[in-house]
Coordinates of C-alpha atoms in Angstrom, one line a residue:
Y24 CA 14.1 21.3 -1.2
T25 CA 17.6 21.2 -1.8
F26 CA 18.7 19.9 -4.4
Q27 CA 19.4 23.0 -6.1
T28 CA 22.3 23.9 -3.7
Q29 CA 25.5 21.7 -5.3
T30 CA 28.1 22.5 -2.5
E31 CA 30.0 19.5 -1.1
E32 CA 29.7 20.3 3.1
A33 CA 25.0 20.0 1.3
A34 CA 25.9 16.8 -0.6
W35 CA 27.2 15.3 3.0
W36 CA 23.8 16.9 4.9
R37 CA 22.0 14.9 2.4
Q38 CA 24.2 12.1 2.8
E39 CA 24.1 12.3 6.0
V40 CA 20.1 12.6 6.1
C41 CA 19.4 9.8 4.3
F42 CA 21.8 7.0 6.4
R43 CA 20.0 8.1 9.7
S44 CA 16.8 7.5 8.7
I45 CA 18.1 4.2 7.3
L46 CA 19.6 3.3 10.2
L47 CA 16.1 4.6 11.7
L48 CA 14.9 2.2 9.9
R49 CA 16.7 -1.0 10.3
V50 CA 16.7 -0.7 14.1
T51 CA 12.8 -0.7 14.2
M52 CA 12.4 -3.3 12.4
D53 CA 15.2 -5.4 14.1
A54 CA 13.7 -4.4 17.4
L55 CA 10.4 -6.4 16.2
L56 CA 12.4 -9.5 14.3
W57 CA 14.4 -9.6 18.0
S58 CA 11.2 -9.1 19.6
S59 CA 9.4 -12.3 18.3
T60 CA 12.7 -14.6 18.4
Q61 CA 14.1 -13.6 21.1
R62 CA 11.7 -13.6 23.8
E63 CA 13.7 -15.5 26.0
N64 CA 16.1 -12.6 26.6
W65 CA 13.6 -9.9 27.2
E66 CA 14.7 -9.9 31.3
E67 CA 18.4 -9.7 30.9
E68 CA 20.1 -6.6 32.2
Y69 CA 21.1 -3.6 29.3
F70 CA 24.0 -1.9 31.0
V71 CA 26.2 -4.5 32.6
F72 CA 29.6 -5.3 30.1
N73 CA 29.0 -9.0 29.0
P74 CA 31.8 -10.6 27.1
E75 CA 30.0 -13.1 25.4
K76 CA 27.7 -10.0 23.8
D77 CA 30.1 -6.8 24.1
G78 CA 32.9 -8.7 22.5
D79 CA 36.5 -9.0 24.0
K80 CA 37.2 -5.0 24.1
D81 CA 38.4 -4.0 27.2
A82 CA 35.9 -2.7 30.0
S83 CA 37.7 1.0 30.0
R84 CA 37.5 1.8 26.8
V85 CA 33.7 1.5 26.6
S86 CA 32.2 5.7 27.4
K87 CA 31.3 7.0 30.6
H88 CA 28.2 8.0 29.2
F89 CA 26.7 4.3 29.1
Y90 CA 26.9 3.8 32.6
R91 CA 25.8 6.8 33.7
A92 CA 22.4 6.2 31.5
K93 CA 21.9 3.3 34.1
Q94 CA 22.4 6.1 36.6
L95 CA 19.4 8.0 34.9
T96 CA 17.0 4.7 35.0
H97 CA 14.2 4.4 37.9
G98 CA 14.6 1.3 38.3
R99 CA 16.2 -2.1 36.4
R100 CA 16.5 -1.4 32.3
S101 CA 16.1 -5.3 30.6
F102 CA 17.1 -5.5 27.1
V103 CA 13.4 -5.4 25.8
D104 CA 12.9 -1.7 27.7
E105 CA 16.2 -0.6 25.6
N106 CA 16.0 -1.9 22.5
F107 CA 12.5 -0.1 21.8
R108 CA 14.5 2.4 23.2
A109 CA 16.2 2.6 20.2
P110 CA 14.7 3.7 16.9
I111 CA 13.8 6.6 20.0
N112 CA 16.7 7.6 20.3
F113 CA 17.9 7.1 16.4
S114 CA 15.0 9.4 16.1
H115 CA 16.3 12.8 18.3
V116 CA 19.6 12.1 16.5
L117 CA 18.1 12.1 13.0
R118 CA 16.3 15.2 13.7
Q119 CA 19.6 17.0 15.4
I120 CA 21.4 16.6 11.7
I121 CA 17.9 17.7 10.1
M122 CA 18.3 21.1 12.3
E123 CA 21.7 22.0 11.7
H124 CA 21.0 21.7 8.1
D125 CA 22.4 25.8 7.8
H126 CA 25.7 24.7 9.4
Y127 CA 25.8 23.3 5.8
L128 CA 23.3 24.7 3.7
G129 CA 25.1 28.6 4.5
Y130 CA 21.0 29.2 5.0
K131 CA 18.0 28.9 7.0
M132 CA 15.7 26.6 5.1
A133 CA 12.0 28.1 5.4
V134 CA 10.2 27.0 8.2
N135 CA 7.4 25.3 6.8
E136 CA 9.6 22.6 5.1
Y137 CA 12.4 21.3 8.0
R138 CA 8.6 22.0 10.0
D139 CA 7.8 19.0 7.1
L140 CA 10.9 17.0 7.1
L141 CA 9.9 16.9 11.1
H142 CA 6.3 15.9 10.8
F143 CA 7.7 13.0 8.8
V144 CA 10.1 11.8 11.7
A145 CA 7.5 12.4 14.0
N146 CA 4.5 10.6 12.3
F147 CA 7.7 7.3 12.0
V148 CA 7.5 7.4 15.3
D149 CA 4.2 7.9 15.9
A150 CA 3.9 4.8 13.4
F151 CA 6.6 2.7 15.6
H152 CA 4.6 3.4 18.7
G153 CA 1.1 2.1 17.1
F154 CA 4.0 -1.4 17.1
R155 CA 4.7 -1.3 20.6
V156 CA 1.1 -1.9 21.4
L157 CA 1.3 -4.6 19.6
V158 CA 3.9 -6.2 21.1
F159 CA 3.5 -5.3 24.3
T160 CA -0.6 -5.3 25.1
P161 CA -0.7 -8.9 23.7
Y162 CA -4.6 -11.1 24.2
P163 CA -5.2 -11.2 27.7
F164 CA -4.5 -15.0 28.5
P165 CA -7.4 -15.9 30.4
L166 CA -9.7 -14.8 27.6
L167 CA -7.5 -16.7 25.4
Q168 CA -6.8 -20.4 27.6
M169 CA -10.7 -21.2 28.0
S170 CA -11.6 -19.8 24.7
R171 CA -8.8 -22.4 23.5
A172 CA -10.0 -24.6 25.8
F173 CA -14.3 -24.6 25.1
L174 CA -12.7 -25.1 21.8
F175 CA -11.0 -28.5 21.5
F176 CA -14.1 -30.0 24.3
W177 CA -16.5 -28.5 21.4
V178 CA -14.5 -30.4 18.5
Y179 CA -14.2 -33.2 20.3
T180 CA -17.1 -33.6 22.0
L181 CA -19.1 -33.2 18.6
P182 CA -19.1 -37.0 17.3
M183 CA -20.7 -38.1 20.0
V184 CA -23.7 -36.2 18.9
L185 CA -24.0 -36.2 15.5
L186 CA -24.1 -40.3 15.8
K187 CA -27.0 -40.2 17.1
D188 CA -28.6 -38.5 14.2
Y189 CA -26.4 -39.2 11.2
R190 CA -24.7 -42.3 9.5
P191 CA -20.7 -42.9 10.5
W192 CA -19.5 -41.7 7.6
S193 CA -21.0 -39.2 7.6
S194 CA -20.1 -38.0 10.7
I195 CA -16.5 -38.7 10.3
L196 CA -16.6 -36.3 7.7
I197 CA -19.0 -33.4 9.2
V198 CA -16.2 -33.2 11.6
I199 CA -13.3 -33.4 9.8
L200 CA -14.4 -30.3 7.9
V201 CA -15.8 -28.4 11.3
S202 CA -13.0 -29.5 12.6
F203 CA -10.6 -28.1 10.2
G204 CA -12.3 -25.0 10.1
F205 CA -12.2 -23.5 13.9
I206 CA -9.2 -25.5 14.7
G207 CA -7.5 -24.0 11.8
I208 CA -9.2 -20.2 12.3
E209 CA -7.2 -20.6 15.8
Y210 CA -4.1 -20.8 13.9
V211 CA -4.9 -18.9 12.0
S212 CA -4.7 -16.1 15.1
M213 CA -2.0 -17.7 17.1
S214 CA -0.1 -16.6 14.1
L215 CA -1.3 -12.6 13.6
D216 CA -1.2 -12.3 17.7
D217 CA 3.0 -12.1 16.6
P218 CA 2.8 -11.4 12.8
F219 CA 6.8 -10.2 13.2
G220 CA 9.5 -13.0 12.6
D221 CA 11.5 -15.3 10.9
D222 CA 8.7 -18.1 10.1
T223 CA 7.6 -18.2 6.2
N224 CA 4.3 -16.8 7.0
D225 CA 5.7 -13.7 8.8
I226 CA 6.5 -10.3 7.4
D227 CA 8.6 -9.8 6.1
E228 CA 10.2 -7.0 7.2
H229 CA 13.9 -7.1 6.0
G230 CA 12.5 -7.5 2.8
M231 CA 10.2 -4.2 2.9
S232 CA 13.0 -1.8 4.3
L233 CA 15.3 -3.5 1.3
L234 CA 12.7 -2.1 -0.9
V235 CA 13.2 1.8 1.3
Y236 CA 16.6 1.6 1.1
E237 CA 17.0 1.6 -2.8
D238 CA 14.5 3.9 -2.8
I239 CA 16.8 6.5 -1.0
Y240 CA 19.7 5.3 -3.5
L241 CA 18.4 6.2 -6.2
A242 CA 16.7 9.3 -4.6
V243 CA 20.8 10.3 -3.3
Y244 CA 21.4 9.0 -7.3
R245 CA 19.3 11.9 -8.4
T246 CA 20.2 14.4 -6.5
D247 CA 24.6 14.3 -6.3
G248 CA 25.0 11.6 -8.5
P249 CA 26.1 8.8 -8.4
E250 CA 29.5 8.7 -6.8
A251 CA 27.6 9.9 -3.3
A252 CA 24.8 7.0 -4.2
E253 CA 27.6 4.7 -3.7
R254 CA 29.0 6.1 -1.4
L255 CA 25.9 5.5 1.3
R256 CA 25.2 1.8 -0.5
D257 CA 29.2 1.5 1.1
R258 CA 28.3 2.9 4.3
V259 CA 25.4 1.4 4.7
L260 CA 26.7 -1.8 4.1
E261 CA 29.5 -0.8 6.6
R262 CA 27.3 -1.3 9.3
Y263 CA 25.7 -4.5 8.2
R264 CA 28.9 -6.5 8.1
Q265 CA 29.5 -4.6 11.3
G266 CA 25.8 -7.1 12.7
R267 CA 22.6 -6.5 13.7
E268 CA 21.6 -3.0 14.2
L269 CA 20.5 -3.7 18.1
D270 CA 24.2 -4.6 18.3
C271 CA 25.6 -1.8 16.2
Y272 CA 23.4 0.3 18.3
R273 CA 24.4 -1.1 21.6
D274 CA 28.0 -0.1 20.7
D275 CA 27.2 2.9 19.6
L276 CA 26.2 3.9 23.1
K277 CA 29.6 2.3 24.8
G278 CA 31.2 5.1 22.7
Y279 CA 30.8 8.9 22.5
D280 CA 29.3 10.3 19.2
I281 CA 25.2 8.9 19.7
W282 CA 26.2 10.9 22.9
E283 CA 27.3 14.0 22.9
M284 CA 27.3 17.0 20.6
P285 CA 29.0 17.9 16.8
E286 CA 32.3 19.3 17.6
W287 CA 31.5 21.8 15.3
L288 CA 28.9 23.0 18.1
L289 CA 30.9 23.3 20.6
D290 CA 34.1 25.4 20.3
Q291 CA 33.9 26.3 16.4
P292 CA 31.7 28.9 14.8
P293 CA 29.8 27.7 12.2
P294 CA 31.5 28.7 8.3
Y295 CA 28.4 31.4 7.2
D296 CA 29.5 33.4 9.6
D297 CA 31.1 36.1 7.9
P298 CA 28.5 37.9 5.4
G299 CA 30.6 37.6 2.4
A300 CA 31.3 34.2 2.5
A301 CA 26.2 33.8 3.2
K302 CA 26.4 36.0 0.6
E303 CA 28.6 34.2 -2.1
S304 CA 26.4 30.3 -1.2
E305 CA 23.2 32.3 -1.8
R306 CA 24.2 33.9 -5.2
R307 CA 25.3 30.3 -6.3
I308 CA 22.0 28.9 -4.8
H309 CA 20.4 30.5 -7.3
K310 CA 22.3 31.2 -10.0

């Protein structure tokens, strides 16, 4: 929608939208992976400064917002609660940046254009809630336990029935095939119950995310040039060097950027309040 606006401010806005979209995707994939590989840490309390998890930073340097967020809760919040809240918070930041477009573009986008961008974010959040249902709504354990108990009981007692009517070698062959089929189906169901993780047969969410990152780089390359694409890639790699995105998110919560409105919204007028500047920007757009 904005590729014709080739100003420095517009290029920065497009890159920020792309960067925040990548962070949203990355933190979502990290949350799904963490839910499968770190189940023993699900119930640890989140809003506590932990030197082991938070590094050697002075606790006094943690922003006041980190502890005030705890006061807004209606009870104890664990890591699983807040880690699955991270994509929601990142989607709020992305929506905010999308709605700030007029400050950087110099004009207000058509309603249908920025509505589509917001709609894309909403679709992503809807899909994330589908993953939440998959993670937090497991198969009922009593039913699972009873079906598994009857399965193994049936498989192990089957040879006793077959020996009456079949020869020993025929019975052995039938039991092997039946056991392979039923127990194999049981193991497949166990794997499908938790498709996220780092096992060989799990979904490669990280690999698929990398492909999306590269598609975004190429889109930025075509719109704003190779330097902008390389700058975006460097920002993403710097984020990777800081650790997992969930850890980066926790560092963001301990800071100020994710909590506070941009400074220009608080005490600075937009650069295009001057009608002459707005007309000049419009002239460059339609030139």
